[in-house]
Coordinates of C-alpha atoms in Angstrom, one line a residue:
Chain P
M172 CA -41.7 172.9 -47.8
Q173 CA -45.0 171.7 -46.6
Q174 CA -44.7 168.6 -48.7
F175 CA -41.4 167.8 -47.0
L176 CA -42.7 168.1 -43.6
N177 CA -45.6 166.0 -44.5
F178 CA -43.5 163.3 -45.7
I179 CA -41.1 163.6 -42.6
N180 CA -44.3 163.5 -40.4
T181 CA -45.6 160.3 -42.1
L182 CA -42.2 158.7 -42.3
G183 CA -41.8 159.4 -38.5
R184 CA -45.2 158.0 -37.8
V185 CA -44.5 154.7 -39.9
M186 CA -41.1 154.3 -38.0
T187 CA -42.5 154.8 -34.5
R188 CA -45.2 152.2 -35.4
F189 CA -42.7 149.8 -36.8
F190 CA -40.4 150.2 -33.7
Y191 CA -43.2 149.9 -31.3
A192 CA -44.4 146.7 -32.9
T193 CA -40.9 145.2 -32.9
G194 CA -40.4 146.2 -29.5
D195 CA -43.8 144.7 -28.4
L196 CA -43.1 141.4 -30.2
A197 CA -39.6 141.2 -28.6
I198 CA -41.2 141.7 -25.2
F199 CA -43.9 139.2 -26.0
T200 CA -41.2 136.5 -27.3
T201 CA -39.1 137.0 -24.0
K202 CA -42.3 136.4 -21.8
A203 CA -43.2 133.4 -23.9
A204 CA -39.7 131.9 -23.8
L205 CA -39.5 132.6 -19.9
A206 CA -42.9 130.8 -19.8
C207 CA -41.8 127.8 -21.5
V208 CA -39.0 127.2 -18.8
Q209 CA -40.8 128.0 -15.8
K210 CA -43.1 126.0 -13.7
P211 CA -46.1 125.2 -13.7
F212 CA -46.3 123.2 -17.0
Y213 CA -49.6 122.5 -18.3
F214 CA -49.2 119.0 -19.9
K215 CA -52.7 118.5 -21.0
Q216 CA -52.7 121.7 -22.9
L217 CA -49.3 120.5 -24.3
Y218 CA -50.8 117.1 -25.4
D219 CA -53.7 118.7 -27.0
Q220 CA -51.5 120.9 -29.0
L221 CA -49.1 118.2 -30.0
I222 CA -52.2 116.2 -31.3
E223 CA -53.6 119.3 -33.1
I224 CA -50.2 120.2 -34.8
G225 CA -48.9 117.0 -35.4
F226 CA -51.7 114.5 -36.1
Y227 CA -54.2 117.0 -37.7
S228 CA -51.6 118.5 -39.7
L229 CA -50.1 115.4 -41.1
P230 CA -52.6 114.9 -44.2
V231 CA -52.0 118.3 -45.6
V232 CA -48.3 117.9 -45.1
A233 CA -48.1 114.4 -46.6
L234 CA -50.0 115.6 -49.8
T235 CA -48.0 118.7 -50.2
T236 CA -44.6 117.1 -50.1
L237 CA -45.5 114.0 -52.0
F238 CA -46.7 116.2 -54.9
S239 CA -43.6 118.6 -54.5
G240 CA -41.2 115.6 -54.8
M241 CA -43.1 114.5 -57.8
V242 CA -43.1 118.1 -59.5
I243 CA -39.2 118.5 -58.7
A244 CA -38.5 115.1 -60.4
I245 CA -40.4 116.2 -63.6
Q246 CA -38.7 119.6 -63.9
T247 CA -35.2 118.3 -63.0
Y248 CA -35.6 115.3 -65.6
E249 CA -36.8 118.1 -68.1
A250 CA -33.6 120.1 -67.5
V251 CA -30.9 117.4 -67.0
S252 CA -32.2 115.2 -69.9
K253 CA -30.7 118.0 -72.3
F254 CA -27.2 117.1 -70.9
S255 CA -27.7 113.1 -70.6
A256 CA -27.5 113.5 -66.9
E257 CA -30.8 111.8 -66.0
G258 CA -29.0 109.9 -63.2
A259 CA -28.9 113.4 -61.2
V260 CA -32.7 113.3 -60.8
S261 CA -32.6 111.4 -57.6
M262 CA -30.0 113.6 -56.1
V263 CA -31.7 116.8 -57.0
V264 CA -35.1 115.3 -55.6
L265 CA -33.4 114.5 -52.5
V266 CA -31.4 117.6 -51.8
A267 CA -34.4 120.0 -52.9
V268 CA -36.8 117.8 -50.7
T269 CA -34.9 117.4 -47.6
R270 CA -33.1 121.0 -47.6
E271 CA -35.9 123.2 -48.8
L272 CA -39.1 121.8 -50.0
A273 CA -40.4 119.7 -47.0
P274 CA -39.3 122.2 -44.4
V275 CA -40.8 125.3 -46.4
M276 CA -43.9 123.8 -47.7
A277 CA -44.8 122.0 -44.5
A278 CA -44.3 125.3 -42.5
L279 CA -46.3 127.5 -44.9
M280 CA -49.2 124.8 -44.9
V281 CA -48.9 124.6 -41.0
A282 CA -48.9 128.2 -40.8
G283 CA -52.1 128.5 -42.7
R284 CA -53.8 125.9 -40.6
I285 CA -52.6 126.2 -37.2
G286 CA -51.3 129.9 -37.1
A287 CA -54.5 130.9 -38.3
A288 CA -56.4 128.6 -35.7
M289 CA -54.3 129.8 -32.9
A290 CA -54.8 133.4 -33.8
A291 CA -58.6 132.9 -34.0
E292 CA -58.9 131.1 -30.8
I293 CA -56.7 133.2 -28.6
G294 CA -58.0 136.4 -30.3
T295 CA -61.7 135.1 -29.5
M296 CA -60.5 134.6 -25.8
Q297 CA -59.0 138.0 -25.8
V298 CA -62.0 139.9 -27.1
T299 CA -64.4 137.7 -24.6
E300 CA -62.3 138.6 -21.6
Q301 CA -61.5 134.8 -21.2
I302 CA -57.7 135.8 -20.9
D303 CA -58.7 138.2 -18.2
A304 CA -60.7 135.5 -16.4
L305 CA -57.4 133.4 -16.6
V306 CA -55.6 135.9 -14.9
T307 CA -58.3 136.4 -12.1
L308 CA -58.0 132.7 -11.6
N309 CA -54.4 132.7 -10.8
T310 CA -53.4 131.3 -13.9
N311 CA -50.5 132.9 -16.1
P312 CA -51.9 133.0 -19.7
F313 CA -48.4 132.9 -21.2
K314 CA -47.9 129.6 -19.4
Y315 CA -51.4 128.1 -19.9
L316 CA -51.9 129.3 -23.4
I317 CA -48.7 130.1 -25.4
A318 CA -45.9 127.9 -23.9
P319 CA -48.0 124.6 -24.7
R320 CA -48.3 125.9 -28.3
I321 CA -44.7 127.2 -28.7
F322 CA -43.5 123.8 -27.2
A323 CA -45.8 121.9 -29.7
G324 CA -44.8 124.0 -32.7
I325 CA -41.1 123.3 -32.0
L326 CA -41.5 119.4 -31.3
M327 CA -44.0 118.5 -34.0
M328 CA -42.7 120.5 -37.1
P329 CA -39.4 118.4 -37.4
I330 CA -41.5 115.2 -37.0
L331 CA -43.9 116.4 -39.8
V332 CA -40.9 117.5 -41.8
L333 CA -39.2 114.1 -41.5
I334 CA -42.4 112.4 -42.8
G335 CA -42.4 114.9 -45.5
D336 CA -38.8 114.3 -46.5
V337 CA -39.7 110.5 -46.9
L338 CA -43.0 111.2 -48.8
G339 CA -41.3 113.8 -51.1
V340 CA -38.3 111.3 -52.1
C341 CA -41.2 108.7 -52.6
G342 CA -43.0 111.3 -54.9
G343 CA -39.8 111.6 -56.9
Y344 CA -39.3 107.9 -57.0
M345 CA -42.7 107.2 -58.3
V346 CA -42.5 109.6 -61.0
G347 CA -38.8 108.5 -61.9
V348 CA -39.6 104.8 -61.8
Y349 CA -43.2 104.6 -63.1
K350 CA -43.1 107.7 -65.6
M351 CA -39.5 108.0 -66.7
D352 CA -38.7 104.4 -66.6
F353 CA -35.7 104.7 -64.3
N354 CA -34.6 101.4 -62.5
A355 CA -36.1 101.1 -59.3
T356 CA -33.1 99.8 -57.5
T357 CA -30.7 102.1 -59.2
Y358 CA -32.9 105.1 -58.1
L359 CA -32.8 103.9 -54.5
I360 CA -29.2 103.2 -54.5
N361 CA -28.5 106.7 -55.9
T362 CA -30.6 108.3 -53.2
W363 CA -29.1 106.4 -50.5
N364 CA -25.7 107.2 -51.8
Y365 CA -26.3 111.0 -52.2
L366 CA -28.0 111.0 -48.6
K367 CA -25.9 113.4 -46.1
A368 CA -26.8 113.8 -42.5
M369 CA -26.3 117.5 -43.0
D370 CA -29.3 117.6 -45.5
I371 CA -31.4 116.1 -42.9
I372 CA -30.2 118.0 -39.9
S373 CA -30.5 121.3 -41.6
G374 CA -34.1 120.7 -42.8
L375 CA -35.2 119.5 -39.2
T376 CA -33.5 122.4 -37.6
K377 CA -35.4 124.8 -40.0
A378 CA -38.6 123.0 -39.1
A379 CA -37.8 123.6 -35.5
V380 CA -37.4 127.4 -36.2
F381 CA -40.5 127.6 -38.5
G382 CA -42.5 125.6 -35.8
F383 CA -41.5 128.3 -33.1
I384 CA -42.4 131.1 -35.7
I385 CA -45.9 129.8 -36.6
A386 CA -46.9 129.5 -32.9
L387 CA -45.3 132.7 -31.9
M388 CA -47.1 134.6 -34.6
G389 CA -50.4 132.8 -34.0
C390 CA -50.3 133.7 -30.3
Y391 CA -48.9 137.0 -30.6
N392 CA -51.6 138.2 -33.0
G393 CA -54.4 136.5 -31.2
F394 CA -53.2 138.0 -28.0
R395 CA -53.1 141.6 -29.3
S396 CA -56.4 141.4 -31.2
K397 CA -58.9 144.1 -30.3
G398 CA -62.5 144.9 -31.0
G399 CA -64.9 142.1 -31.9
A400 CA -65.0 139.6 -34.9
Q401 CA -63.3 142.2 -37.1
G402 CA -60.3 142.3 -34.8
V403 CA -60.1 138.6 -34.5
G404 CA -60.3 138.3 -38.4
Q405 CA -57.7 140.8 -38.8
A406 CA -55.4 138.9 -36.1
T407 CA -55.8 135.6 -38.2
T408 CA -54.8 137.3 -41.4
N409 CA -51.9 139.0 -39.8
A410 CA -50.9 135.6 -38.1
V411 CA -50.7 133.8 -41.5
V412 CA -49.2 136.6 -43.5
S413 CA -46.4 137.6 -40.9
A414 CA -45.5 133.9 -40.4
S415 CA -45.3 133.2 -43.9
I416 CA -42.9 136.0 -44.5
L417 CA -40.8 135.2 -41.5
I418 CA -40.6 131.6 -42.6
L419 CA -39.2 132.8 -46.1
I420 CA -36.8 135.1 -44.4
F421 CA -35.5 132.6 -42.0
N422 CA -35.2 129.9 -44.6
Y423 CA -32.6 132.1 -46.5
L424 CA -30.8 132.9 -43.3
L425 CA -30.5 129.5 -42.0
T426 CA -29.7 128.2 -45.6
E427 CA -26.8 130.7 -45.6
A428 CA -25.9 129.6 -42.1
F429 CA -25.7 125.8 -43.0
F430 CA -24.4 125.8 -46.5
N431 CA -22.5 129.1 -47.2
M432 CA -20.5 129.6 -43.9
Chain W
M44 CA -57.5 152.1 8.8
K45 CA -56.2 148.6 9.2
N46 CA -59.6 147.2 8.2
I47 CA -59.3 148.4 4.7
Q48 CA -59.3 145.7 1.9
I49 CA -58.9 148.0 -1.1
E50 CA -57.5 151.4 -1.4
L51 CA -57.2 153.7 -4.3
K52 CA -55.3 156.8 -4.0
N53 CA -55.1 159.4 -6.8
V54 CA -55.3 156.8 -9.6
H55 CA -54.9 158.1 -13.2
K56 CA -55.1 156.2 -16.3
A57 CA -55.1 157.5 -19.9
F58 CA -55.1 155.8 -23.3
G59 CA -53.3 158.0 -25.6
N60 CA -54.7 161.6 -25.2
K61 CA -58.2 160.3 -23.7
K62 CA -57.8 160.7 -19.8
V63 CA -60.1 158.0 -18.3
L64 CA -59.2 158.0 -14.7
N65 CA -58.3 161.3 -13.4
G66 CA -57.5 160.8 -9.8
V67 CA -59.7 158.2 -8.4
D68 CA -59.8 158.0 -4.3
L69 CA -61.9 155.2 -2.9
A70 CA -61.3 153.0 0.2
I71 CA -63.5 149.7 0.7
Q72 CA -63.4 148.2 4.2
K73 CA -63.2 144.5 5.0
G74 CA -66.5 142.8 4.6
E75 CA -68.2 145.7 2.8
S76 CA -70.0 145.7 -0.5
V77 CA -69.2 148.8 -2.5
V78 CA -71.0 149.6 -5.9
I79 CA -69.4 152.0 -8.3
I80 CA -72.1 153.5 -10.5
G81 CA -71.7 155.8 -13.5
G82 CA -72.4 156.3 -17.3
S83 CA -71.1 154.4 -20.1
G84 CA -67.3 155.3 -20.8
T85 CA -66.9 156.9 -17.3
G86 CA -64.0 154.6 -16.4
K87 CA -65.7 152.0 -14.1
S88 CA -64.3 148.9 -16.1
V89 CA -60.9 150.5 -16.2
T90 CA -60.9 151.1 -12.4
L91 CA -61.7 147.5 -11.7
K92 CA -59.0 146.3 -14.3
C93 CA -56.6 148.5 -12.6
I94 CA -57.4 146.9 -9.1
L95 CA -57.3 143.4 -10.6
G96 CA -53.9 144.3 -12.0
L97 CA -55.0 143.7 -15.6
L98 CA -54.0 147.3 -16.4
K99 CA -51.3 149.3 -15.0
P100 CA -52.3 152.8 -13.8
D101 CA -50.2 155.7 -15.0
K102 CA -50.1 157.6 -11.5
G103 CA -51.4 156.6 -8.1
N104 CA -51.3 153.9 -5.6
I105 CA -53.8 150.9 -5.3
T106 CA -53.6 148.8 -2.2
F107 CA -55.1 145.4 -1.9
N108 CA -55.1 143.6 1.3
G109 CA -56.8 140.5 0.1
Q110 CA -55.8 136.8 -0.2
Q111 CA -58.0 135.2 -2.9
I112 CA -60.1 136.9 -5.5
G113 CA -63.2 135.7 -7.4
M114 CA -64.4 137.6 -10.3
L115 CA -67.6 137.7 -12.3
F116 CA -67.3 139.3 -15.9
Q117 CA -70.0 141.2 -17.9
G118 CA -70.2 138.5 -20.4
A119 CA -69.3 135.7 -17.8
A120 CA -66.0 134.9 -19.7
L121 CA -66.5 131.1 -19.5
F122 CA -63.9 129.2 -21.5
D123 CA -65.5 127.9 -24.5
S124 CA -63.3 124.9 -24.6
L125 CA -64.1 123.5 -21.1
S126 CA -67.3 121.9 -19.7
V127 CA -69.2 123.7 -17.1
W128 CA -67.9 121.9 -14.3
E129 CA -64.3 122.2 -15.7
N130 CA -64.9 125.9 -15.7
V131 CA -66.2 126.2 -12.3
S132 CA -63.5 124.2 -10.7
F133 CA -60.7 125.8 -13.0
A134 CA -58.9 127.3 -10.0
V135 CA -59.7 124.3 -7.8
L136 CA -58.2 121.9 -10.2
Q137 CA -54.9 123.9 -10.0
Q138 CA -54.6 123.1 -6.3
P139 CA -52.0 120.3 -5.3
G140 CA -53.4 116.9 -4.8
M141 CA -56.8 117.7 -6.3
T142 CA -58.4 114.9 -8.3
R143 CA -60.8 115.5 -11.1
A144 CA -63.5 113.6 -9.4
K145 CA -63.1 115.6 -6.3
A146 CA -63.0 118.8 -8.4
K147 CA -66.3 117.8 -10.1
K148 CA -68.1 117.2 -6.7
I149 CA -66.9 120.7 -5.6
A150 CA -68.3 122.2 -9.0
I151 CA -71.7 120.5 -8.6
E152 CA -72.0 121.8 -5.0
K153 CA -71.2 125.4 -6.2
L154 CA -73.6 125.0 -9.1
A155 CA -76.4 124.1 -6.6
E156 CA -75.4 127.2 -4.5
V157 CA -76.3 129.3 -7.7
G158 CA -79.4 127.2 -8.3
L159 CA -78.1 125.1 -11.2
K160 CA -78.9 121.4 -11.3
P161 CA -76.1 118.7 -11.7
E162 CA -77.2 118.0 -15.0
V163 CA -75.7 121.4 -16.2
A164 CA -72.2 120.2 -15.2
D165 CA -71.4 118.4 -18.4
A166 CA -72.8 121.0 -20.6
Y167 CA -70.6 123.4 -22.6
P168 CA -70.9 127.2 -22.4
A169 CA -72.3 127.5 -25.9
D170 CA -75.3 125.3 -24.5
L171 CA -76.2 127.8 -21.8
S172 CA -78.5 130.9 -21.9
G173 CA -77.1 134.4 -20.8
G174 CA -78.7 133.8 -17.2
M175 CA -77.2 130.4 -16.8
K176 CA -73.9 131.7 -18.0
K177 CA -73.9 134.4 -15.4
R178 CA -74.7 131.8 -12.8
V179 CA -71.9 129.6 -13.9
G180 CA -69.6 132.6 -13.8
L181 CA -70.7 133.2 -10.2
A182 CA -70.2 129.6 -9.3
R183 CA -66.5 129.9 -10.6
A184 CA -66.0 133.1 -8.9
I185 CA -67.1 131.8 -5.4
A186 CA -65.4 128.2 -6.1
T187 CA -62.2 129.0 -4.3
K188 CA -64.0 130.5 -1.2
P189 CA -62.4 134.1 -2.0
D190 CA -62.2 136.8 0.5
T191 CA -63.0 139.5 -2.2
L192 CA -65.3 139.4 -5.0
F193 CA -65.6 141.5 -8.0
F194 CA -68.7 142.0 -10.3
D195 CA -68.5 143.8 -13.7
E196 CA -71.9 144.7 -14.9
P197 CA -73.6 141.5 -13.3
T198 CA -77.1 142.2 -14.6
T199 CA -76.3 143.6 -18.2
G200 CA -78.2 141.7 -20.8
L201 CA -80.5 140.0 -18.4
D202 CA -84.4 140.3 -18.1
P203 CA -85.5 142.1 -14.8
I204 CA -86.6 138.8 -13.1
M205 CA -83.3 137.0 -13.9
S206 CA -81.5 140.2 -12.8
D207 CA -83.2 140.0 -9.4
V208 CA -82.1 136.4 -9.3
I209 CA -78.4 137.2 -10.0
N210 CA -78.8 140.2 -7.4
D211 CA -80.1 137.7 -4.8
L212 CA -77.3 135.3 -5.5
I213 CA -74.6 138.0 -5.4
V214 CA -76.0 139.3 -2.0
N215 CA -76.1 135.6 -0.6
S216 CA -72.6 134.6 -1.8
V217 CA -71.1 137.7 -0.6
K218 CA -72.9 137.1 3.0
K219 CA -72.1 133.6 2.9
L220 CA -68.2 134.1 2.4
G221 CA -68.1 137.1 4.4
A222 CA -66.4 138.5 1.5
T223 CA -65.5 142.0 0.5
A224 CA -67.5 142.9 -2.8
L225 CA -66.8 145.6 -5.3
T226 CA -69.4 145.9 -8.2
I227 CA -69.6 148.3 -11.1
T228 CA -72.9 148.8 -12.8
H229 CA -75.2 151.3 -14.2
D230 CA -78.3 149.3 -13.2
M231 CA -79.5 151.4 -10.1
T232 CA -82.1 148.5 -9.0
S233 CA -79.0 146.1 -8.9
A234 CA -76.9 148.8 -7.3
K235 CA -79.4 149.4 -4.3
K236 CA -79.7 145.8 -3.6
I237 CA -76.1 144.8 -3.5
A238 CA -74.4 147.8 -1.9
D239 CA -73.7 149.0 1.6
R240 CA -72.0 151.8 0.0
I241 CA -72.3 153.5 -3.6
A242 CA -69.7 155.7 -5.2
M243 CA -70.5 157.6 -8.4
L244 CA -67.6 157.9 -10.9
Y245 CA -67.8 161.0 -13.2
E246 CA -65.2 162.2 -15.6
G247 CA -62.6 159.9 -13.9
K248 CA -63.2 160.9 -10.4
I249 CA -65.3 159.7 -7.6
I250 CA -67.6 162.5 -7.2
W251 CA -70.0 161.1 -4.4
V252 CA -69.8 158.2 -1.9
G253 CA -72.6 157.3 0.4
T254 CA -75.1 154.5 1.6
V255 CA -78.3 153.7 -0.3
K256 CA -80.3 155.7 2.1
E257 CA -77.9 158.8 1.7
L258 CA -78.4 158.2 -2.1
E259 CA -82.1 158.9 -2.1
K260 CA -81.6 162.1 -0.2
T261 CA -78.5 163.6 -1.7
D262 CA -78.8 166.9 -3.4
N263 CA -75.7 166.2 -5.4
P264 CA -77.0 167.2 -8.9
Y265 CA -74.9 164.5 -11.0
V266 CA -76.1 161.7 -8.7
R267 CA -79.7 162.9 -8.6
Q268 CA -79.8 163.1 -12.5
F269 CA -78.1 159.6 -12.8
V270 CA -80.6 157.9 -10.3
A271 CA -83.5 159.4 -11.9
G272 CA -82.0 158.5 -15.5
S273 CA -82.9 162.0 -16.8
S274 CA -81.2 163.5 -19.7
K275 CA -81.7 167.0 -18.1
G276 CA -79.1 168.1 -15.7
P277 CA -75.2 168.7 -15.4
I278 CA -74.3 165.3 -17.0
H279 CA -74.1 165.7 -20.8
M280 CA -74.0 162.5 -22.7
E281 CA -71.5 162.8 -25.9
V282 CA -74.0 161.6 -28.9
K283 CA -71.6 163.2 -31.6
A284 CA -69.3 160.6 -33.3
E285 CA -65.6 161.2 -32.5
G286 CA -64.0 162.5 -35.7

């Protein structure tokens, strides 16, 4: 009986913590969303974040998508060559890169780079009372710190993914043409013929959603960090882990919405 | 009581099961400098954060009749990513029609008021010593000419001479602005220098209020023990780790 009561007690505590965290995140998201549409807008902060997320993440996203395209070309060739369907390589590379690989790989890379940096920066500001200082200086921290990061995440991720799409397809092209001896013109024509607007649109929509998730989780975890260096470290880890998990969950949900409904 | 700038009535605040404020009552007149003293963990910072609106009291009323506030934080809380002058002019820069050149000029004037040279303006907070950070924090607090100033442990972490310099700057700034000031500290030298009136916070309540002269003559055993800095008396410090 006592063991059962202990189990109920633990379950209750875990559920209470879960619902508290969910509610807290919901309130934070609402405040952040409102801050994005209400004046004043801090354009300098927005510009800084656009550069940080878009420009400085470009190398890592470019390398990731390029090599992902190359790998998918090799693996597809290995699979389809058994059925003498080598011509499908360009199509599979195109679909895999634009629908899934570019948005997901780019988002995971940016989550590791930018989500962690946001959580660390805002977390440090929180534990050193800089956020309290903003309030005493008549500045809403949600408008000054959160809104520019969320805007920048939503705006820059689709651009990064679009570049990733091109580089991923180029990776497939390089492997196909230079390693598997496909005809370059035929490969490009096949790619162009298989290209559908929906593939690009779905990938870019996913990218915008992932950009929102990365910025939100980075800001939320940073904002809620407590204590000193350990608290900031914990916030950074939580930001990356929670953003990565949410990216994978939302990737499935959006794929269902775009291609199965 | 129309001259009251800040008034706290029966303010309660708890964090989980821990009651921090247990019915704080305090009224601060316009133009007055009040210092709240008390040991570590008695709720001084929580009181200040409740007045500033950074924390919401569980119960009670807080009335604030000021227009503009300035705040000097314990660790100065300067923005790392901004230069000294941008920190000082942060609120000034938000004003409509304000140019960066004009804001920088104001920042340099405010830095001069706290005894810092114009060369400091382009430095970053990471380049400054603790005392300089506090001066920059003070310059930022007074930059918008507030009618109410708050100081959170203004001399903590400073050597006695720098503490005295900061105390003088606080007194001069408050006088020059004609502002109401609320300071929290456990530094009695600082409290005696800054305060018109001193209030002692103990176990979440204001247990004594009086002038500096009254402080020296009081027979309140809690105040006497705190002012003497003695471990013997009615105040028992918890030294056992919470478990």
